């Protein structure tokens, strides 16, 4: 470890603070933000038996953040006896979505084919969104497991977006934009989203204009939602570490600026 | 402990080793990741799309109209040989043309008309008060657009508008940075949680 | 000659799909669906296969040249293993294919992303300077956001959270909206230029 640079100390500090915070395993009580409450209220308002599309539009890289978000949405939806159709517009979301749906369905004793179905992945996402607006069975003649669409009892009354209450896009990138621009614009499907924190400001204009019905996101959003549905999860567990990390970054910004201004003053003093 | 967890833990450590410096262990893990990712993508595309939408309807259901897109798809392979590379232009034209065609109404409606409509609301409320938030948004949108208009020099009143737009843009970048930090930290916290609880069993 | 044919095909598909947007006739909607699924989706999927084969070709060339040979071999092994697992054991449930995804691909992918947290921390110390008034606004917005989204409810005053929410919902949103409108205008004109054959870079270089 001969060549430790300043960045290594910064990395080490971050690692140390996060590890200690995680090891302490302290749970916080927190305020629920209005946007998380709005998402919760929306799903809560859907009558039992309503069909909802849950689209896993994310990659494996954001799994630590996406997983708590997806779990709270699925758990809430299953607890409300909603019928879920799982899809994926990104390849990696396919396997993750399949796993998460099965895992959560088992918690609520839901039966594949009756209570939920997983349709799988189509690579050209714009074509998939548009063709689902016309005909979901033609877009997905078979589900992810190879069952014919016609043989799935739950899907007998589902032809296109008119038969679906909402599309919940669980995204870490711009896929929700495509749902809004092609799904909501053309077919008037209600689009809601659970997104990673990095994408939240991207969707603010759509939220403000009503094109995106509701949205919540980030690990904090997942923790708030866990509080609302009364089930603990990794959202809540990560809150202390998240807060400590934020304070660490703020201190680094302040420290960096103090050093900068001092150096600048010295240079001006010298010149 | 499950073998899978051990392997996942070791590969996680291999990737984290990059923080010290680039090294062969990291490079091996990275190469494995690239290969496995591409292999995964290949399988999912094949099973979820080509089998369901092309080969099965063509062979089992006799949907012979699919010969045309199949032929167009095969023309893409012309890219691998200089003499027949020109053939790939046709399927590319289908993809590009389709994308452009559906984008026009979508961009016009979703990104332009609806967004402008949401910006232009009544600036005075029913009770006679100014809707400050809407005024701020209107000024913000106009001045930010002025900043990005480079066909005219940013001088005079226009220059002041563009300069004001800079501040709104900085507010956006700062807020986005804050949320991005949150997102990255969440990912790190997730990995640390895995290492501490599943891999090392130090935390339950 | 093929350049001209490609341009005509591009115009045909582009103009057709644009026109189909404006009709609700069942026959038109059916045609729309056919183009989406039978043409666009299938050709796109085959194009992805071309990408995979391209990667294999480049890797083999590099292996022959001795350029990063061990790493290229490992990549190719990883690439081969996945379809082999899928063919023999399928892709469902607890298959080896899913095992590889869950214990090899997903952990590594999320760890690569987690590295960014460290670089963000380093950049915060080295790069974020309040050199000017706009930069100070950027930093202030960032710090407000970080404080408001932590769980320090007892320590951080409510006014900080309210201020952060106001900044996000108004000035920040306004700037993002302007960017969206700008991108929308750009995409619109580029799409028109592509369909009308004015924009031809996608055709490649003319001989």
XYZ file of C-alpha atoms in Angstrom:
682
model
C 0.000 0.000 0.000
C 2.860 2.334 -0.899
C 1.051 4.672 -3.178
C -1.916 5.930 -1.200
C -3.195 9.134 -2.691
C -5.661 11.633 -1.273
C -8.495 9.958 -3.127
C -7.743 6.646 -1.351
C -8.268 8.355 1.996
C -11.569 9.772 0.765
C -12.604 6.303 -0.466
C -11.539 4.730 2.816
C -13.468 7.297 4.819
C -16.639 6.643 2.850
C -16.245 2.881 3.201
C -15.644 3.177 6.929
C -18.649 5.409 7.615
C -20.987 3.247 5.543
C -19.776 0.013 7.150
C -20.109 1.397 10.677
C -23.580 2.783 9.916
C -24.727 -0.544 8.464
C -23.238 -2.444 11.391
C -25.129 -0.258 13.885
C -28.379 -1.374 12.269
C -30.425 1.566 13.593
C -33.907 2.213 12.241
C -35.159 5.746 11.818
C -38.642 7.070 11.941
C -39.094 9.422 9.040
C -41.619 11.749 7.469
C -43.363 10.404 4.410
C -43.036 12.726 1.435
C -46.172 13.793 -0.468
C -45.079 12.029 -3.651
C -44.627 8.656 -1.935
C -47.994 9.148 -0.232
C -49.593 9.935 -3.584
C -48.237 6.723 -5.140
C -49.389 4.700 -2.161
C -52.865 6.285 -2.269
C -53.161 5.633 -5.997
C -52.374 1.917 -5.746
C -54.513 1.672 -2.617
C -57.464 3.138 -4.506
C -57.458 0.464 -7.212
C -60.231 -2.078 -6.639
C -59.319 -5.734 -6.061
C -59.039 -7.627 -9.326
C -57.810 -4.603 -11.310
C -55.156 -5.471 -13.859
C -51.918 -3.535 -13.695
C -48.786 -3.789 -15.855
C -45.514 -3.702 -13.908
C -42.611 -3.039 -16.246
C -39.086 -3.793 -15.040
C -37.231 -1.197 -17.093
C -33.881 -1.297 -15.403
C -30.468 -2.911 -15.420
C -28.763 -5.100 -12.851
C -26.374 -2.274 -11.970
C -29.042 -0.414 -9.996
C -30.424 -3.532 -8.302
C -29.586 -2.430 -4.714
C -31.794 0.616 -5.217
C -34.401 -0.893 -7.537
C -35.022 -4.017 -5.485
C -36.519 -2.242 -2.416
C -38.654 -0.084 -4.754
C -39.926 -3.063 -6.719
C -40.623 -5.095 -3.587
C -42.765 -2.419 -1.932
C -44.797 -1.882 -5.107
C -45.311 -5.614 -5.651
C -46.151 -6.268 -2.016
C -48.665 -3.450 -1.917
C -50.218 -4.548 -5.209
C -50.483 -8.192 -4.156
C -51.888 -7.224 -0.748
C -54.609 -5.278 -2.609
C -55.352 -8.380 -4.746
C -54.458 -6.625 -7.955
C -53.750 -8.747 -11.019
C -50.202 -8.116 -12.184
C -48.755 -8.441 -15.674
C -44.972 -8.288 -15.587
C -42.954 -7.083 -18.553
C -39.410 -5.836 -19.127
C -38.090 -3.344 -21.635
C -34.458 -3.919 -20.710
C -32.858 -7.362 -20.900
C -31.485 -7.464 -17.362
C -34.770 -6.356 -15.878
C -36.262 -9.534 -17.327
C -34.599 -11.984 -14.968
C -34.808 -9.616 -12.010
C -38.503 -8.951 -12.574
C -39.224 -12.652 -12.920
C -37.425 -13.421 -9.656
C -39.014 -10.560 -7.706
C -42.543 -11.301 -8.911
C -42.243 -14.969 -8.004
C -40.684 -14.167 -4.649
C -43.379 -11.661 -3.683
C -46.205 -13.754 -5.106
C -45.160 -16.635 -2.851
C -45.389 -14.317 0.193
C -49.048 -13.645 -0.630
C -49.903 -17.153 -1.888
C -50.599 -15.845 -5.376
C -50.929 -18.308 -8.248
C -49.195 -17.910 -11.572
C -51.672 -17.576 -14.378
C -54.544 -16.576 -12.078
C -53.100 -13.701 -10.049
C -49.987 -12.731 -11.963
C -48.271 -13.411 -15.237
C -44.796 -12.597 -16.502
C -44.642 -11.822 -20.201
C -40.924 -11.172 -20.541
C -38.792 -8.970 -22.736
C -38.964 -7.333 -26.133
C -35.757 -5.563 -27.237
C -37.244 -2.749 -29.334
C -38.977 -0.934 -26.485
C -40.759 1.727 -28.543
C -42.239 -0.914 -30.845
C -43.250 -2.949 -27.770
C -45.006 -0.004 -26.088
C -46.819 0.958 -29.285
C -47.843 -2.574 -30.245
C -49.120 -3.299 -26.720
C -51.444 -0.342 -27.209
C -52.982 -2.208 -30.136
C -52.690 -5.813 -29.020
C -50.836 -7.284 -26.050
C -51.421 -10.909 -27.218
C -49.831 -10.158 -30.591
C -46.865 -8.471 -28.898
C -46.445 -11.397 -26.482
C -47.892 -14.537 -28.095
C -46.186 -16.477 -25.297
C -45.241 -15.577 -21.762
C -41.723 -15.811 -20.314
C -42.241 -19.470 -19.421
C -43.501 -20.415 -22.885
C -47.224 -20.653 -22.122
C -49.481 -19.459 -24.900
C -51.149 -16.129 -24.116
C -54.565 -17.643 -24.893
C -54.078 -20.339 -22.229
C -53.484 -17.864 -19.393
C -56.777 -17.391 -17.578
C -55.880 -13.990 -16.169
C -55.222 -12.575 -19.632
C -58.472 -13.685 -21.257
C -59.978 -10.192 -20.832
C -56.799 -8.219 -21.439
C -56.293 -7.106 -25.032
C -54.557 -3.742 -24.793
C -54.093 -0.730 -22.512
C -57.855 -0.149 -22.338
C -58.058 -3.240 -20.113
C -55.256 -2.124 -17.810
C -55.580 0.460 -15.001
C -51.995 1.637 -15.057
C -48.467 0.868 -16.116
C -45.995 1.018 -13.227
C -42.559 1.576 -14.706
C -39.758 0.526 -12.356
C -36.851 2.280 -14.002
C -33.278 3.392 -13.571
C -33.075 5.270 -16.874
C -35.177 6.885 -19.538
C -37.622 4.057 -20.202
C -40.404 5.772 -18.274
C -40.048 8.653 -20.759
C -40.922 6.252 -23.566
C -43.962 4.969 -21.656
C -45.111 8.583 -21.304
C -44.323 9.650 -24.855
C -45.643 6.593 -26.657
C -47.977 4.881 -24.190
C -49.635 7.778 -22.394
C -49.604 10.222 -25.333
C -51.035 7.897 -27.911
C -53.103 5.421 -25.906
C -53.918 7.450 -22.767
C -52.662 4.742 -20.446
C -51.987 6.027 -16.914
C -48.260 5.866 -16.277
C -46.832 5.750 -12.770
C -43.212 5.210 -11.858
C -40.826 3.961 -9.225
C -37.421 5.270 -10.211
C -33.898 5.523 -8.867
C -33.071 8.819 -7.165
C -30.770 9.879 -10.012
C -33.723 9.924 -12.410
C -36.184 11.853 -10.270
C -35.370 15.318 -11.539
C -35.539 13.985 -15.121
C -39.242 13.211 -14.725
C -40.274 16.320 -12.775
C -41.636 18.168 -15.870
C -43.800 15.168 -16.789
C -45.037 14.952 -13.215
C -45.853 18.664 -13.162
C -47.741 18.482 -16.469
C -49.718 15.414 -15.408
C -48.291 13.190 -18.155
C -46.784 11.083 -15.368
C -49.543 10.415 -12.877
C -47.384 9.764 -9.803
C -43.769 8.900 -9.056
C -41.651 7.995 -6.086
C -38.108 6.802 -5.851
C -34.746 6.355 -4.276
C -33.897 4.328 -1.223
C -35.582 6.994 0.897
C -38.774 6.612 -1.146
C -38.656 2.852 -0.643
C -38.179 3.344 3.127
C -41.151 5.728 3.271
C -43.302 3.264 1.330
C -42.236 0.443 3.656
C -43.495 2.582 6.528
C -46.832 3.085 4.767
C -47.396 -0.607 4.069
C -46.052 -1.580 7.489
C -43.382 -3.980 6.233
C -39.682 -3.540 6.948
C -37.056 -3.864 4.255
C -33.659 -2.761 3.019
C -34.987 0.738 2.364
C -35.409 1.418 6.048
C -32.211 -0.451 6.994
C -30.102 1.712 4.733
C -31.357 5.085 6.005
C -28.675 5.698 8.647
C -25.914 4.839 6.192
C -27.589 7.038 3.555
C -27.776 9.987 5.955
C -24.170 9.541 7.080
C -23.012 9.326 3.458
C -24.862 12.531 2.597
C -23.280 14.391 5.522
C -19.866 13.025 4.469
C -20.313 14.394 0.956
C -21.448 17.780 2.296
C -18.391 17.950 4.557
C -16.141 17.058 1.621
C -17.692 19.827 -0.491
C -17.242 22.338 2.340
C -13.682 21.184 3.071
C -12.760 21.345 -0.606
C -14.117 24.874 -0.884
C -12.363 26.054 2.298
C -9.045 24.770 0.945
C -9.753 26.379 -2.441
C -10.600 29.816 -1.039
C -7.639 29.765 1.356
C -5.275 28.857 -1.482
C -6.781 31.554 -3.665
C -6.384 34.156 -0.930
C -2.758 33.143 -0.404
C -2.056 33.420 -4.130
C -3.676 36.845 -4.260
C -1.718 37.876 -1.174
C 1.537 36.740 -2.774
C 0.800 38.449 -6.089
C -22.735 -20.817 3.059
C -24.066 -21.119 -0.484
C -21.480 -21.374 -3.228
C -23.270 -18.638 -5.119
C -22.892 -16.189 -2.239
C -19.176 -16.990 -1.909
C -18.593 -16.435 -5.609
C -20.675 -13.252 -5.605
C -18.703 -11.985 -2.599
C -15.323 -12.735 -4.162
C -16.318 -11.108 -7.446
C -17.568 -8.063 -5.513
C -14.188 -7.772 -3.802
C -12.453 -8.153 -7.174
C -14.410 -5.208 -8.576
C -13.809 -3.123 -5.432
C -10.049 -3.733 -5.822
C -10.162 -1.176 -8.635
C -10.445 1.535 -5.979
C -6.813 0.961 -5.076
C -5.714 0.737 -8.698
C -6.329 -1.120 -11.953
C -5.105 -4.693 -11.502
C -5.344 -8.143 -13.136
C -7.953 -9.409 -10.643
C -10.267 -6.525 -11.543
C -9.591 -7.052 -15.247
C -10.484 -10.749 -15.007
C -13.723 -9.937 -13.220
C -14.540 -7.215 -15.739
C -13.873 -9.523 -18.706
C -16.076 -12.204 -17.164
C -18.822 -9.636 -16.623
C -18.679 -8.496 -20.248
C -18.860 -12.045 -21.575
C -21.639 -13.203 -19.258
C -23.683 -10.025 -19.911
C -23.504 -10.474 -23.672
C -24.337 -14.163 -23.357
C -27.318 -13.381 -21.137
C -28.534 -10.743 -23.577
C -28.207 -13.167 -26.482
C -30.280 -15.845 -24.730
C -33.021 -13.476 -23.604
C -33.331 -11.891 -27.056
C -33.433 -15.279 -28.713
C -35.989 -16.908 -26.401
C -38.243 -13.899 -25.808
C -38.296 -12.420 -29.296
C -36.892 -14.445 -32.165
C -38.416 -17.761 -31.121
C -41.823 -16.298 -30.145
C -42.245 -13.740 -32.916
C -40.316 -15.247 -35.845
C -39.320 -18.909 -35.856
C -42.351 -20.467 -34.196
C -44.983 -18.541 -36.203
C -42.978 -19.218 -39.386
C -42.527 -22.949 -38.853
C -45.493 -24.011 -36.687
C -48.203 -21.566 -37.742
C -47.247 -21.129 -41.400
C -47.057 -17.349 -41.192
C -45.060 -17.030 -44.430
C -45.252 -13.247 -44.475
C -42.465 -13.349 -41.886
C -40.043 -14.418 -44.621
C -39.732 -10.752 -45.578
C -38.515 -9.465 -42.185
C -36.348 -12.600 -41.883
C -34.755 -11.791 -45.231
C -34.248 -8.185 -44.198
C -32.662 -9.364 -40.955
C -30.318 -11.711 -42.823
C -29.258 -8.784 -45.002
C -27.838 -7.199 -41.833
C -25.198 -9.931 -41.760
C -23.867 -8.443 -44.998
C -21.931 -6.047 -42.756
C -19.358 -8.759 -42.152
C -18.177 -8.788 -45.768
C -17.026 -5.675 -47.631
C -18.502 -6.703 -50.980
C -22.040 -7.219 -49.645
C -22.000 -4.664 -46.830
C -24.272 -2.423 -48.926
C -27.139 -4.897 -48.335
C -27.326 -3.926 -44.669
C -28.467 -0.424 -45.629
C -31.989 -1.684 -46.340
C -32.830 -3.145 -42.908
C -31.125 -0.150 -41.291
C -33.410 2.069 -43.379
C -36.439 0.191 -41.987
C -35.246 0.713 -38.410
C -34.295 4.365 -38.870
C -37.418 5.233 -40.857
C -39.739 3.511 -38.350
C -38.093 5.261 -35.419
C -38.284 8.646 -37.105
C -41.889 8.166 -38.180
C -43.248 7.346 -34.719
C -41.026 9.944 -33.051
C -42.564 12.939 -34.830
C -46.032 12.884 -33.226
C -44.592 11.678 -29.910
C -42.028 14.482 -29.635
C -44.518 17.067 -30.831
C -47.188 16.103 -28.373
C -45.344 14.861 -25.307
C -42.244 17.011 -25.272
C -43.338 20.235 -26.928
C -47.092 20.918 -26.871
C -47.885 19.363 -23.472
C -44.858 20.917 -21.822
C -45.576 24.371 -23.232
C -49.214 23.985 -22.238
C -48.179 23.120 -18.659
C -45.952 26.199 -18.541
C -48.590 28.667 -19.706
C -51.213 28.773 -16.998
C -53.059 31.676 -15.325
C -50.488 33.809 -13.506
C -53.150 35.375 -11.276
C -55.281 33.063 -9.154
C -59.053 33.334 -8.629
C -58.517 35.162 -5.347
C -56.414 37.785 -7.091
C -52.987 36.705 -5.908
C -49.998 36.131 -8.151
C -49.143 32.463 -8.623
C -45.463 32.906 -7.786
C -44.518 29.319 -8.535
C -45.978 29.528 -12.036
C -44.232 32.856 -12.639
C -40.921 31.347 -11.538
C -41.479 28.342 -13.825
C -42.433 30.546 -16.777
C -39.380 32.767 -16.320
C -37.218 29.685 -15.782
C -38.372 27.959 -18.970
C -38.065 31.076 -21.130
C -34.664 32.124 -19.831
C -33.252 28.576 -19.975
C -34.430 28.300 -23.580
C -32.780 31.673 -24.242
C -29.504 30.286 -22.901
C -29.597 27.447 -25.444
C -30.383 29.712 -28.380
C -26.965 30.208 -29.960
C -28.089 31.677 -33.281
C -28.069 35.086 -31.642
C -25.349 36.667 -29.562
C -26.089 36.777 -25.845
C -26.051 40.560 -25.555
C -28.342 43.207 -24.122
C -31.774 42.087 -22.889
C -31.317 38.701 -24.516
C -27.984 38.358 -22.732
C -29.603 39.125 -19.383
C -32.265 36.499 -20.112
C -29.614 33.920 -21.014
C -27.616 34.755 -17.895
C -30.750 34.325 -15.754
C -31.315 31.002 -17.469
C -27.856 29.948 -16.302
C -28.972 30.235 -12.692
C -32.027 28.094 -13.298
C -29.864 25.510 -15.032
C -27.438 25.525 -12.116
C -30.350 24.923 -9.736
C -31.304 21.926 -11.882
C -27.744 20.564 -12.038
C -27.276 21.001 -8.300
C -30.542 19.247 -7.466
C -29.731 16.471 -9.926
C -26.272 16.112 -8.413
C -27.822 15.760 -4.957
C -30.177 13.038 -6.147
C -27.399 11.325 -8.099
C -25.240 11.193 -4.968
C -28.215 9.667 -3.163
C -28.593 7.064 -5.882
C -24.921 6.092 -5.976
C -24.743 5.877 -2.201
C -27.787 3.605 -2.219
C -26.043 1.242 -4.602
C -22.936 1.240 -2.406
C -25.035 0.650 0.705
C -26.696 -2.305 -1.023
C -23.362 -3.904 -1.812
C -22.016 -3.262 1.689
C -25.181 -4.794 3.153
C -24.631 -7.894 1.018
C -20.985 -8.155 2.082
C -21.692 -7.646 5.778
C -24.773 -9.849 6.083
C -24.806 -12.516 3.368
C -21.082 -12.910 2.679
C -19.346 -12.227 6.002
C -22.312 -12.837 8.367
C -21.233 -9.890 10.515
C -24.681 -8.302 10.576
C -28.128 -9.905 10.618
C -28.051 2.483 -56.194
C -28.636 0.832 -52.773
C -28.220 4.219 -51.113
C -31.158 5.488 -53.148
C -33.232 2.368 -52.416
C -32.408 2.673 -48.685
C -33.509 6.315 -48.718
C -36.786 5.349 -50.375
C -37.355 2.545 -47.835
C -36.604 4.977 -44.986
C -39.051 7.507 -46.410
C -41.700 4.835 -46.981
C -41.595 3.448 -43.439
C -41.225 6.865 -41.829
C -44.032 8.526 -43.745
C -46.277 5.489 -43.372
C -45.855 5.230 -39.601
C -46.339 8.974 -39.251
C -49.536 8.833 -41.303
C -50.876 5.780 -39.438
C -50.833 7.813 -36.224
C -53.781 9.842 -37.516
C -56.136 6.999 -38.332
C -58.267 4.841 -36.047
C -59.512 2.515 -38.795
C -59.138 -1.138 -37.697
C -57.256 -2.055 -40.885
C -54.819 0.801 -40.318
C -54.275 -0.170 -36.689
C -53.662 -3.742 -37.750
C -51.078 -2.585 -40.291
C -49.434 -0.499 -37.565
C -49.205 -3.554 -35.305
C -47.766 -5.671 -38.121
C -45.006 -3.154 -38.805
C -44.194 -2.822 -35.102
C -44.015 -6.520 -34.367
C -43.142 -8.261 -37.628
C -40.702 -5.724 -39.001
C -39.293 -3.390 -36.406
C -39.092 -5.840 -33.487
C -37.730 -8.780 -35.492
C -35.176 -6.815 -37.521
C -33.993 -5.084 -34.339
C -33.556 -8.433 -32.577
C -31.516 -9.803 -35.492
C -29.418 -6.631 -35.457
C -28.554 -7.384 -31.834
C -27.350 -10.822 -32.931
C -25.104 -9.094 -35.449
C -23.656 -7.104 -32.559
C -22.905 -10.267 -30.609
C -21.198 -11.880 -33.601
C -19.223 -8.697 -34.110
C -17.966 -8.879 -30.531
C -16.911 -12.504 -31.019
C -15.093 -11.598 -34.247
C -13.187 -8.762 -32.614
C -12.303 -10.894 -29.592
C -10.985 -13.720 -31.792
C -8.922 -11.243 -33.820
C -7.445 -9.813 -30.625
C -6.697 -13.286 -29.271
C -4.836 -14.144 -32.494
C -2.863 -10.899 -32.223
C -2.090 -11.565 -28.550
C -3.794 -8.348 -27.506
C -5.149 -8.813 -23.918
C -5.401 -12.496 -24.783
C -6.337 -13.972 -21.334
C -9.053 -11.368 -20.775
C -10.561 -11.892 -24.221
C -10.601 -15.651 -23.659
C -12.396 -15.195 -20.338
C -14.991 -12.963 -22.040
C -15.604 -15.570 -24.722
C -15.927 -18.323 -22.128
C -18.490 -16.239 -20.259
C -20.359 -15.553 -23.489
C -20.418 -19.244 -24.461
C -21.403 -20.573 -21.049
C -24.711 -18.682 -20.917
C -26.343 -20.075 -24.090
C -24.982 -23.560 -23.290
C -26.646 -23.446 -19.868
C -29.848 -22.123 -21.438
C -29.960 -24.854 -24.077
C -29.415 -27.750 -21.665
C -31.178 -26.521 -18.520
C -33.501 -23.740 -19.682
C -33.855 -20.255 -18.268
C -36.501 -20.696 -15.608
C -36.426 -20.807 -11.828
C -33.255 -22.297 -10.382
C -31.530 -23.109 -13.665
C -27.743 -22.639 -14.002
C -28.510 -19.755 -16.384
C -30.381 -17.866 -13.664
C -27.711 -18.842 -11.137
C -25.038 -17.220 -13.311
C -27.168 -14.091 -13.629
C -27.885 -13.881 -9.915
C -24.462 -14.721 -8.497
C -22.064 -13.578 -11.233
C -23.595 -10.919 -13.467
C -25.894 -8.970 -11.142
C -23.429 -8.649 -8.196
C -20.588 -7.545 -10.460
C -22.764 -5.118 -12.374
C -24.103 -3.470 -9.226
C -20.599 -3.318 -7.727
C -19.263 -1.543 -10.826
C -22.024 0.998 -10.328
C -21.256 1.224 -6.610
C -17.711 2.336 -7.521
C -19.280 5.555 -8.752
C -20.162 6.457 -5.162
C -16.458 6.709 -4.378
C -15.701 8.777 -7.462
C -18.589 11.099 -6.629
C -17.087 11.567 -3.159
C -13.671 12.285 -4.653
C -15.170 14.709 -7.184
C -17.071 16.485 -4.398
C -13.795 17.220 -2.619
C -11.673 18.081 -5.631
C -14.043 19.520 -8.194
C -16.957 21.336 -6.629
C -15.825 24.881 -6.154
C -18.039 27.935 -5.650
C -15.911 29.842 -8.169
C -18.759 31.996 -9.374
C -22.322 32.901 -8.458
C -23.864 30.196 -10.712
C -21.497 27.605 -9.228
C -22.540 28.726 -5.748
C -26.188 28.245 -6.751
C -25.332 24.736 -7.940
C -23.620 23.884 -4.660
C -26.408 25.388 -2.583
C -29.025 23.352 -4.469
C -26.928 20.195 -4.062
C -26.437 20.695 -0.327
C -30.130 21.513 0.200
C -31.107 18.322 -1.636
C -28.639 16.134 0.278
C -29.812 17.470 3.621
C -33.498 17.184 2.803
C -33.232 13.584 1.541
C -31.350 12.263 4.545
C -33.250 10.957 7.560
C -32.053 13.661 9.936
C -35.580 14.902 10.655
C -34.812 15.911 14.203
C -31.678 17.860 13.241
C -32.483 19.355 9.850
C -35.203 22.030 10.137
C -38.391 21.535 8.126
C -37.660 24.772 6.254
C -34.643 23.096 4.611
C -36.829 20.268 3.321
C -39.481 22.714 2.141
C -36.852 24.858 0.403
C -35.331 21.814 -1.312
C -38.765 20.650 -2.475
C -39.557 24.147 -3.790
C -36.251 24.340 -5.678
C -36.854 20.910 -7.193
C -40.448 21.629 -8.125
C -39.922 25.093 -9.583
C -36.572 26.470 -10.820
C -35.010 23.033 -11.292
C -38.112 21.671 -13.007
C -38.304 24.766 -15.222
C -34.752 24.279 -16.464
C -35.381 20.589 -17.095
C -38.545 21.478 -18.995
C -36.582 23.884 -21.188
C -34.048 21.134 -21.894
C -36.899 18.734 -22.739
C -38.503 21.213 -25.125
C -35.130 21.827 -26.762
C -34.486 18.105 -27.165
C -38.029 17.634 -28.456
C -37.536 20.298 -31.113
C -34.185 18.799 -32.061
C -35.593 15.257 -32.280
C -38.531 16.470 -34.317
C -36.375 18.237 -36.889
C -33.867 15.388 -37.048
C -36.668 12.855 -37.617
C -38.092 15.010 -40.416
C -34.661 15.411 -41.977
C -34.061 11.653 -41.845
C -37.397 10.808 -43.456
C -36.986 13.438 -46.162
C -33.474 12.243 -46.965
C -31.737 15.472 -45.944
C -29.921 13.698 -43.108
C -28.002 10.779 -44.630
C -25.174 10.041 -42.200
C -26.810 6.721 -41.265
C -26.113 5.507 -44.818
C -22.401 5.571 -44.252
C -19.717 7.161 -46.381
C -20.257 7.595 -50.095
C -17.599 5.886 -52.218
